[in-house]
Amino acid sequence: MEKILQVNDLHISFDIHAGEVQAVRGVTFDLYKGETLAIVGESGSGKSVTSKALMRLLPTPPSRIKQGEILFEGKDLTKLSEKDMQSIRGAKISMIFQDPMTSLNPTMTIGKQIMEAILKHQKLSKEEARKRAIELLQLVGIKNAELRMKQYPHQFSGGMRQRVVIAIALACNPKILIADEPTTALDVTIQAQILELMKDIQKKLGMSIIFITHDLGVVANMADRVAVMYAGKIVEIGTVDEIFYNPKHPYTWGLLASMPSLDHKDTELYSIPGSPPDLLNPPKGDAFAPRNPYALKIDYELEPPMFQVSDTHYAATWLLHEMAPKVEPPAIVRERMKRFADIVARKGGKPRG
Amino acid sequence: MMAKQQYEQLSPEWFQPAPPNVGEQEKINRPSLTFWQDAWLRLRENKAAIVGLVMIIILALMAIIAPMASDRTYKDQNLRHAKLPPKIPVLEHIHWLPFDGRDANGVDVYKQRGVKEYYWFGTDDLGRDLWVRTWYGTRISLYIGLLAALIDLLIGIAYGGISGYYGGRVDNVMQRIIEILNGIPYLIMVILFILIFEPGIISITLAMVITGWTTMARIVRGQVLKLKNMEYVLAARTLGAPTSRLIFKHLIPNVIGPIIITTMFTIPSAIFTEAFLSFIGLGIRPPEASLGSLVNDGYKSIQTYPHLMIIPAVVISLLILSFNLVADGIRDALDPKMRK
Amino acid sequence: MARYTIQRLVYMVITLFIIATVTFFLMKLLPGSPLQNQEKLTPEQRAIILKEYGLDKPVPVQYVQYLGNLLKGDLGVSFQYDNRPVTELIGDRIGPSAQLGFQAIVLGTLVGLVLGILAAIRHNSWGDYTATVIAVIGISVPSFVLAGFLQYFIGVKLQWLPVAFWEGFKYTIMPTLALSVGVIANTARFMRTEMLEVLSSDYILTARAKGISNAGVIIKHAIRNSLIPVITILGPMAVNLMTGTLVIEKIFAVPGLGEQFVRSIELNDYPVIMGTTLFYSALLIFVIFIVDILYGIVDPRIRLAGGKK
C-alpha cells in the first residue's frame, strides 16, 4: 500500500518557566492511503500534541519541534515556511476538533465559514463557492442546506455543528483528515451518527483518517490500525485485530481491561494504578514501569526498543525479549479479547489474527 | 526501530520481574501547596505588584510619620515664609533637580528673604509647609479610601450574602433595587449627597459608599449563588451542617478571593473620587487638606509656583498607581485561570 | 429583540423617574434659597419672589408641578444667571462639551483598540509589557493631574499650545488629550484581555486549520469577536468622560456644560445643579440604553435568540 504520510522520530517540547516538558518523545509511524489509523492513550500521552504538530498548529513558543521529520508528498512539513504550510492546511490535510460547541466562530454564518476554506484554496467565484458549500452541507447530511447557510452556529445542535465542522474540513477534498476526539463531547447516539458519517465519507472520497481518541470502543468500530501512546511515545502499534486479539504491551492490556462496557459481567472496573509520569522530568528506562505489575529490573534502567511481533505489529516492552519470562495477559484481558472478536464479527469484518 | 540482535548481550539477571511498590505509585512528586501559599508565590513573582506594595508601604509610613516628625503642623501659617519653592539639604546642590530653593526665574528666594529653614516641598500662599500638608493629605486620602472600602465590604457582604443565600423572591427584589441604583450615574448621587451634608471626611466617605457597595454586593451574590449548589456544599448540607456553619466554613473561604480583589480596586477609586470632589469644590475644606484639595489649590498658581500642584499630583498618582498594580497582581495571583 | 428593547426602555424610564424624584426632594432638603444673599428685602417682596418661583405652595403640589414641567422639557430658571431658563443655559454650553467628548472618545477608542490588539498579538513581548504599563498608568493618573502636567509642560514651559480658553481647534488639543488618556487606557486593557481570550479559543484553531493566514485569522475572526464585548465598556466610559469634562473644562477654562455645572455648585444655584444633573443622568442612561441595544444588534446570539420570543 502507498504511504501518504511518514512521521519519523518526532520530538516536541514545551518550554515553560519550570523547564522543558517533553510532550512527544520520539514518535514514528506511517499512514497509508485510504486507511484509518487510531491513536489512543490517556490524556497527556501526547496524542493531541502529535496531531496538532502534523498541521503545525501548536503555538511557538512555547512549543517547538525538537527533532524528527514529517514527510508528506516528498516534503518535510517540519521545515516548511508558515506560508507553504497554509497552502497545505485545509487543502491537503484537514482537522476536526473535539468540541463542536466552541470550534465554530459564533458571529459568522455557517455558509461563510465553509466558503472561507473553499475560497482560500480553490480558484472559484463566490457563487461557485456557495454552491460547493451547499453540496458539502448536503454531503454531511444537513437538510435545508440553502437556509442553513445563512444561520449562525448557535442555531445548530451539537451533532449538527460537528457535521458543519466536518464539512469545513472536507471543503477541498483533503488527502488526510485528522480527527481529534471528534465525538467525545457528543451524546452516545449522536456519536454513532457522526462515526457512521465519517466512515461513509471516507468510502466516498477515499482519504486517510488519523483518529485521536481514548475510547477503545470507537477504535474497534472505526480503525484499520491502532497506535497506543504512553508518555509521549508509541508503545504498541498494529492492525486493529492485532491490538485487540493479541496485545503485547502491559499498558495496552491495562487499557483494554479498564474499558467500561454495558454487558460487563464483572462487578468491579479495572483501573491502571498510579498516574502518568511528569514529562518535565521523564523517568529513566521504561516510563510505564512504575505502574506496570509485570515490570522487569531492566525496565528501570533501559528503554525498551520496538520489538517486532509481526510485519505490521510492534511493541516496546522488554517482555518480548527472548530472555524475558513468558507472561500471559491477565484473565480479564483475555476475556475482553474474546469479546472484541465478536464486535468485529458483528461489524461484518472477517475475524483476523 | 531497533533490531533484536543489538540487545542480545544483556545479562539475564536484568530480566527478573521487579513489580513496582504499590504504595509508591500514589506518591505525589511535587510538594503540595495550599491555595494561599500558591497565590503568594505567584504574587511574589509579579514584579509590578511588589513594586506597588513597597510604594504603598512607603507612602503609608510617610503619611503616618512625616506630619508627626515635623515641628510644623498642616495648618500653621507663616506669612513671612509664603510661597517658598522647595529646598532640600544635599539635593539643593544638584542643579537640575527642582530642590534648590530657586523660583521659576532662577532667583534663590530663601537667600533673598533671609529664610534659614529648609522647606522640603516649599510653602503655599499662606506660608504653610507643603511637606507636612502633602503627607497629611496623603493620610486623609488613605483614610477615606480605606474607610470607604471597609464600609462597602460590610454592606456588600451582608446584602449580597443574604440575596444569594436566600434566593427566590428575596433575591429578586434585592436585585431590582441594585439594578435601579446602578442606573443612576454614580457621580451625580455623590454630588447631590455632599451638597446636602456639608463636605467632610465622613460625608464624603458615605457619599461614595451610597452607590459603591452595589459592586461588592453583586460579586458576593454571584459567588454565593455559584457555590450554593456545588456538590461539597450540598454534601455538607445533607450531613446536617447548620446554616451558620455553612456560611462561615464553606462559603466565606471561597468568596474571599473575589472580595479581596474588589476591595483592592475600591481603595484607589475612592481615593480618586475624593480627589475629584475636592477638585470641583466639594471636598475637604481648608485648613484641612487632602491630596485632591492640594492639587486643586496648586492650580491657582500653576504658572508661577508649579510645585504647589506638581508635588501633590505626583504623590496621588503614585498612590493610585500602586494600589492598581497590587490589585492587578492579586487578581492574577488568585485567579489561576489568568496564569500565563 | 423587540421584547429586550422594550424591557430596557421600561428600565430607562423608571430610573429617570426615580432620579427626578430624588433630585427634587434632595433639593428641598438643601439649605438656602434664591433669596439667601438678599437680606434687605421686605416681607412683601419676599412673598412676591417666592410666588414667582412657585415656592409658596406645599411641597407635594410643587412636586407635581415639577414633574409636569419636566415632561414639557421645562427645567426651571436659574437663581443666578438673570432668571434665564435652565434649558437655555444648558443649550448654550453643550456645544464645546460635546465637541470635546466626541474628539476624546474617537481618539481614545481608536488608539486604545490599536494598542490593545497589538499587545494581544505580541503577547508577552516587550511591546505587550509596554502597552500594559502605559495602560495601568493611564488608568491610575487622574485626568486633572494629567491636565495639569500637560498645561504646565506643554503650555507654560514649551509654549507649544495655548494654556487655556476656547478659540479654535488648537485650543481643543490639550483638553482632548487629557480627556482621552483614560479612554485609551481602559479600551486598550479591555481589548487586550478580550483578544487574548478569543485568540486562545477553539474557533481560531479551526480557522487556522482551514489554512487562513495569520493576518486573515486576526482580522476576520479575532478582532471582530473581541470588538463585540468592547461595546459594553462604552457605557462606563461615557460616565468617565462626563466626570472628566467637569474638571478638564474647569482647568482649561472651556465654556462648556461641565464648567458651568462646577460653577453653579460653587454658587449654590440649585435649579441649574438640578437641571444639569437631570440632563447628565438622562444622557448617560440613554447612552447605556443605546449600548445595550447595539450589543444586541451586533451579537447574533442575542439578536436571534431575543427575536424568537
XYZ file of N, CA and C in Angstrom, chain A residues 91-228:
414
model
N -6.376 22.227 2.813
C -6.466 21.793 1.430
C -6.086 20.327 1.312
N -4.906 19.985 1.852
C -4.436 18.604 1.729
C -4.572 17.848 3.044
N -4.364 18.559 4.139
C -4.571 17.949 5.453
C -5.577 18.815 6.205
N -6.626 18.190 6.699
C -7.646 18.940 7.440
C -7.782 18.367 8.830
N -8.449 19.156 9.670
C -8.552 18.692 11.045
C -9.926 19.012 11.602
N -10.467 18.096 12.395
C -11.673 18.429 13.158
C -11.381 18.264 14.630
N -12.009 19.149 15.412
C -11.641 19.215 16.820
C -12.707 18.616 17.716
N -12.332 18.557 18.991
C -13.136 17.848 19.972
C -14.516 18.447 20.210
N -14.557 19.768 20.463
C -15.808 20.337 20.964
C -16.501 21.188 19.903
N -17.543 20.649 19.290
C -18.205 21.413 18.226
C -18.882 22.667 18.757
N -19.110 22.737 20.092
C -19.771 23.916 20.630
C -18.856 25.132 20.550
N -17.557 24.919 20.576
C -16.654 26.070 20.592
C -15.791 26.159 19.336
N -15.877 25.176 18.449
C -14.918 25.227 17.345
C -15.444 25.957 16.108
N -16.625 26.579 16.232
C -17.090 27.426 15.132
C -17.171 28.872 15.613
N -16.879 29.788 14.706
C -16.922 31.213 15.050
C -18.377 31.635 15.298
N -18.694 32.084 16.526
C -20.095 32.346 16.879
C -20.735 33.506 16.120
N -19.912 34.391 15.535
C -20.508 35.570 14.904
C -20.414 35.526 13.381
N -20.130 34.356 12.828
C -20.039 34.258 11.377
C -21.013 33.179 10.929
N -21.693 33.414 9.807
C -22.656 32.395 9.382
C -21.905 31.132 8.971
N -22.642 30.014 9.080
C -22.086 28.721 8.706
C -21.573 28.767 7.270
N -22.392 29.362 6.404
C -22.041 29.422 4.989
C -20.690 30.091 4.788
N -20.521 31.249 5.429
C -19.270 31.984 5.277
C -18.090 31.176 5.774
N -18.315 30.450 6.866
C -17.196 29.705 7.444
C -16.763 28.566 6.525
N -17.732 27.984 5.814
C -17.345 26.912 4.876
C -16.697 27.528 3.642
N -17.331 28.608 3.135
C -16.827 29.233 1.906
C -15.420 29.778 2.093
N -15.128 30.210 3.325
C -13.808 30.761 3.599
C -12.723 29.745 3.238
N -12.964 28.484 3.634
C -11.977 27.440 3.351
C -11.885 27.180 1.847
N -13.058 27.196 1.171
C -13.052 26.915 -0.271
C -12.319 28.014 -1.022
N -12.675 29.262 -0.699
C -12.106 30.392 -1.432
C -10.601 30.529 -1.204
N -10.169 30.079 -0.029
C -8.741 30.185 0.288
C -7.913 29.316 -0.662
N -8.427 28.108 -0.952
C -7.568 27.151 -1.664
C -7.948 26.903 -3.116
N -9.176 27.244 -3.515
C -9.577 26.928 -4.881
C -9.918 28.203 -5.618
N -9.617 28.211 -6.911
C -9.903 29.407 -7.688
C -11.350 29.366 -8.138
N -12.244 29.685 -7.231
C -13.673 29.653 -7.549
C -14.264 31.032 -7.314
N -15.336 31.344 -8.040
C -16.039 32.592 -7.764
C -16.866 32.394 -6.498
N -17.336 33.501 -5.947
C -18.129 33.422 -4.716
C -19.342 32.527 -4.902
N -19.982 32.697 -6.076
C -21.205 31.936 -6.347
C -20.908 30.434 -6.426
N -19.784 30.098 -7.103
C -19.400 28.687 -7.196
C -19.070 28.129 -5.808
N -18.388 28.957 -5.023
C -18.024 28.523 -3.678
C -19.280 28.269 -2.843
N -20.280 29.114 -3.060
C -21.533 28.964 -2.323
C -22.201 27.635 -2.693
N -22.196 27.345 -3.998
C -22.804 26.083 -4.455
C -22.072 24.893 -3.844
N -20.747 25.013 -3.855
C -19.928 23.932 -3.313
C -20.219 23.752 -1.811
N -20.379 24.878 -1.110
C -20.651 24.805 0.325
C -21.982 24.102 0.577
N -22.968 24.410 -0.264
C -24.271 23.762 -0.107
C -24.141 22.255 -0.358
N -23.374 21.914 -1.380
C -23.122 20.487 -1.638
C -22.504 19.798 -0.427
N -21.527 20.505 0.164
C -20.839 19.925 1.316
C -21.801 19.695 2.469
N -22.673 20.686 2.700
C -23.642 20.546 3.786
C -24.545 19.352 3.524
N -24.927 19.183 2.250
C -25.767 18.030 1.922
C -24.994 16.736 2.123
N -23.717 16.779 1.752
C -22.863 15.595 1.892
C -22.786 15.140 3.353
N -22.700 16.096 4.271
C -22.596 15.714 5.684
C -23.974 15.546 6.322
N -25.012 15.526 5.492
C -26.336 15.167 5.989
C -27.090 16.294 6.664
N -26.884 17.534 6.205
C -27.668 18.631 6.772
C -28.773 18.997 5.796
N -30.017 18.940 6.275
C -31.155 19.234 5.406
C -31.350 20.744 5.307
N -32.100 21.189 4.302
C -32.336 22.627 4.084
C -31.031 23.412 3.983
N -30.088 22.836 3.277
C -28.745 23.420 3.266
C -28.754 24.896 2.890
N -29.582 25.269 1.896
C -29.634 26.673 1.448
C -29.919 27.603 2.614
N -30.932 27.230 3.394
C -31.361 28.054 4.517
C -30.304 28.031 5.625
N -29.783 26.846 5.875
C -28.815 26.674 6.954
C -27.544 27.488 6.727
N -27.220 27.731 5.468
C -26.038 28.519 5.120
C -26.040 29.874 5.817
N -27.251 30.438 5.946
C -27.345 31.807 6.454
C -27.428 31.841 7.974
N -27.397 30.672 8.610
C -27.570 30.656 10.057
C -26.238 30.677 10.795
N -26.357 30.981 12.093
C -25.174 31.062 12.945
C -25.033 29.772 13.762
N -23.829 29.509 14.243
C -23.607 28.250 14.971
C -24.597 28.002 16.107
N -24.999 29.063 16.830
C -25.849 28.793 17.991
C -27.225 28.277 17.591
N -27.538 28.335 16.291
C -28.831 27.819 15.842
C -28.751 26.327 15.480
N -27.574 25.726 15.703
C -27.392 24.305 15.398
C -27.196 23.517 16.693
N -27.607 22.242 16.669
C -27.341 21.377 17.824
C -25.887 20.913 17.747
N -25.432 20.305 18.848
C -24.041 19.858 18.903
C -23.672 18.926 17.758
N -24.518 17.940 17.517
C -24.236 16.979 16.453
C -24.200 17.652 15.095
N -25.143 18.592 14.883
C -25.205 19.316 13.602
C -23.966 20.177 13.419
N -23.530 20.779 14.516
C -22.328 21.607 14.411
C -21.131 20.766 14.030
N -21.039 19.560 14.617
C -19.901 18.726 14.278
C -19.956 18.347 12.792
N -21.175 18.197 12.264
C -21.297 17.929 10.826
C -20.763 19.129 10.033
N -21.078 20.335 10.515
C -20.580 21.530 9.829
C -19.052 21.558 9.875
N -18.504 21.238 11.052
C -17.045 21.221 11.189
C -16.454 20.227 10.194
N -17.105 19.090 10.048
C -16.622 18.084 9.092
C -16.721 18.642 7.667
N -17.825 19.314 7.377
C -17.990 19.906 6.048
C -16.846 20.873 5.748
N -16.477 21.690 6.738
C -15.375 22.633 6.546
C -14.085 21.870 6.255
N -13.871 20.796 7.018
C -12.643 20.028 6.846
C -12.591 19.375 5.464
N -13.767 19.037 4.934
C -13.803 18.338 3.649
C -13.822 19.295 2.462
N -13.866 20.591 2.756
C -14.112 21.584 1.708
C -13.236 21.397 0.472
N -11.995 21.016 0.647
C -11.102 20.923 -0.506
C -10.644 19.501 -0.762
N -11.469 18.496 -0.422
C -11.107 17.095 -0.633
C -9.713 16.770 -0.125
N -9.491 16.861 1.158
C -8.141 16.653 1.676
C -7.699 15.200 1.517
N -6.377 15.010 1.506
C -5.830 13.653 1.437
C -5.873 13.010 2.819
N -5.687 13.870 3.834
C -5.656 13.344 5.200
C -6.625 14.150 6.055
N -7.409 13.437 6.861
C -8.301 14.100 7.808
C -7.858 13.696 9.206
N -7.515 14.689 10.009
C -7.129 14.381 11.383
C -8.317 14.712 12.274
N -8.802 13.713 13.015
C -9.958 13.946 13.873
C -9.508 13.801 15.313
N -9.500 14.925 16.037
C -9.018 14.925 17.422
C -10.213 14.739 18.359
N -10.452 13.519 18.772
C -11.582 13.178 19.640
C -12.874 13.813 19.154
N -13.296 13.546 17.930
C -14.417 14.284 17.353
C -15.764 13.963 17.985
N -15.839 12.888 18.765
C -17.154 12.526 19.296
C -17.206 12.572 20.811
N -16.093 12.934 21.445
C -16.035 12.895 22.906
C -17.090 13.783 23.548
N -17.352 14.942 22.925
C -18.253 15.907 23.561
C -19.712 15.659 23.190
N -19.984 14.592 22.455
C -21.354 14.385 21.960
C -22.080 13.266 22.714
N -23.409 13.268 22.621
C -24.216 12.190 23.185
C -23.888 10.882 22.471
N -24.167 9.779 23.151
C -23.808 8.475 22.580
C -24.490 8.245 21.232
N -25.782 8.586 21.126
C -26.485 8.310 19.865
C -25.941 9.183 18.741
N -25.654 10.449 19.068
C -25.101 11.368 18.064
C -23.707 10.892 17.663
N -22.962 10.401 18.666
C -21.629 9.867 18.412
C -21.674 8.845 17.287
N -22.590 7.909 17.423
C -22.687 6.832 16.443
C -22.972 7.402 15.053
N -23.868 8.412 15.005
C -24.200 9.015 13.702
C -22.981 9.662 13.069
N -22.213 10.390 13.891
C -21.057 11.089 13.345
C -20.017 10.079 12.856
N -19.829 9.002 13.625
C -18.861 7.986 13.204
C -19.290 7.350 11.886
N -20.592 7.038 11.788
C -21.119 6.478 10.539
C -20.828 7.415 9.370
N -21.110 8.719 9.634
C -20.903 9.728 8.591
C -19.448 9.729 8.129
N -18.541 9.673 9.108
C -17.128 9.728 8.737
C -16.728 8.515 7.908
N -17.214 7.336 8.318
C -16.896 6.122 7.560
C -17.432 6.225 6.132
N -18.659 6.715 6.079
C -19.348 6.848 4.809
C -18.569 7.753 3.859
N -18.157 8.930 4.401
C -17.444 9.911 3.587
C -16.090 9.370 3.167
N -15.459 8.647 4.076
C -14.152 8.068 3.725
C -14.303 7.121 2.535
N -15.399 6.348 2.568
C -15.653 5.419 1.469
C -15.826 6.193 0.154
N -16.591 7.315 0.236
C -16.857 8.101 -0.975
C -15.613 8.816 -1.484
N -14.853 9.428 -0.571
C -13.768 10.308 -1.000
C -12.395 9.652 -0.932
N -12.284 8.565 -0.176
C -11.049 7.794 -0.158
C -9.869 8.438 0.540
N -10.145 9.341 1.514
C -8.988 9.934 2.192
C -8.541 9.055 3.368
N -7.351 9.390 3.900
C -6.864 8.699 5.085
C -7.317 9.480 6.308
N -7.577 8.740 7.396
C -8.014 9.418 8.608
C -7.061 9.061 9.752
N -6.666 10.095 10.491
C -5.976 9.842 11.759
C -6.981 10.172 12.843
N -7.292 9.163 13.638
C -8.391 9.302 14.583
C -7.821 9.272 15.997
N -7.858 10.433 16.652
C -7.323 10.508 18.008
C -8.457 10.225 18.982
N -8.271 9.309 19.903
C -9.355 9.026 20.847
C -8.804 8.336 22.081
N -9.601 8.321 23.132
C -9.233 7.480 24.269
C -10.282 6.386 24.443
N -11.210 6.326 23.479
C -12.336 5.403 23.587
C -12.069 4.180 22.708
N -11.725 3.065 23.355
C -11.365 1.878 22.576
C -12.565 1.307 21.819
N -13.764 1.572 22.318
C -14.959 1.104 21.621
C -15.032 1.732 20.241
N -14.757 3.036 20.186
C -14.760 3.753 18.914
C -13.673 3.204 17.998
N -12.528 2.895 18.609
C -11.403 2.389 17.827
C -11.782 1.087 17.136
N -12.362 0.176 17.901
C -12.726 -1.127 17.347
C -13.663 -0.951 16.161
N -14.486 0.081 16.248
C -15.502 0.344 15.252
C -14.949 1.015 13.996
N -13.942 1.869 14.182
C -13.519 2.766 13.102
C -12.212 2.372 12.426
N -11.244 1.895 13.243
C -9.860 1.932 12.773
C -9.457 0.696 11.988
N -8.465 0.876 11.103
C -7.788 -0.249 10.468
C -6.558 -0.621 11.286
N -5.848 0.429 11.716
C -4.670 0.199 12.537
C -4.754 1.067 13.778
N -4.007 0.658 14.817
C -4.046 1.376 16.089
C -2.627 1.631 16.569
N -2.385 2.855 17.049
C -1.125 3.152 17.729
C -1.478 3.520 19.165
N -0.835 2.867 20.110
C -1.106 3.161 21.523
C 0.018 4.053 22.023
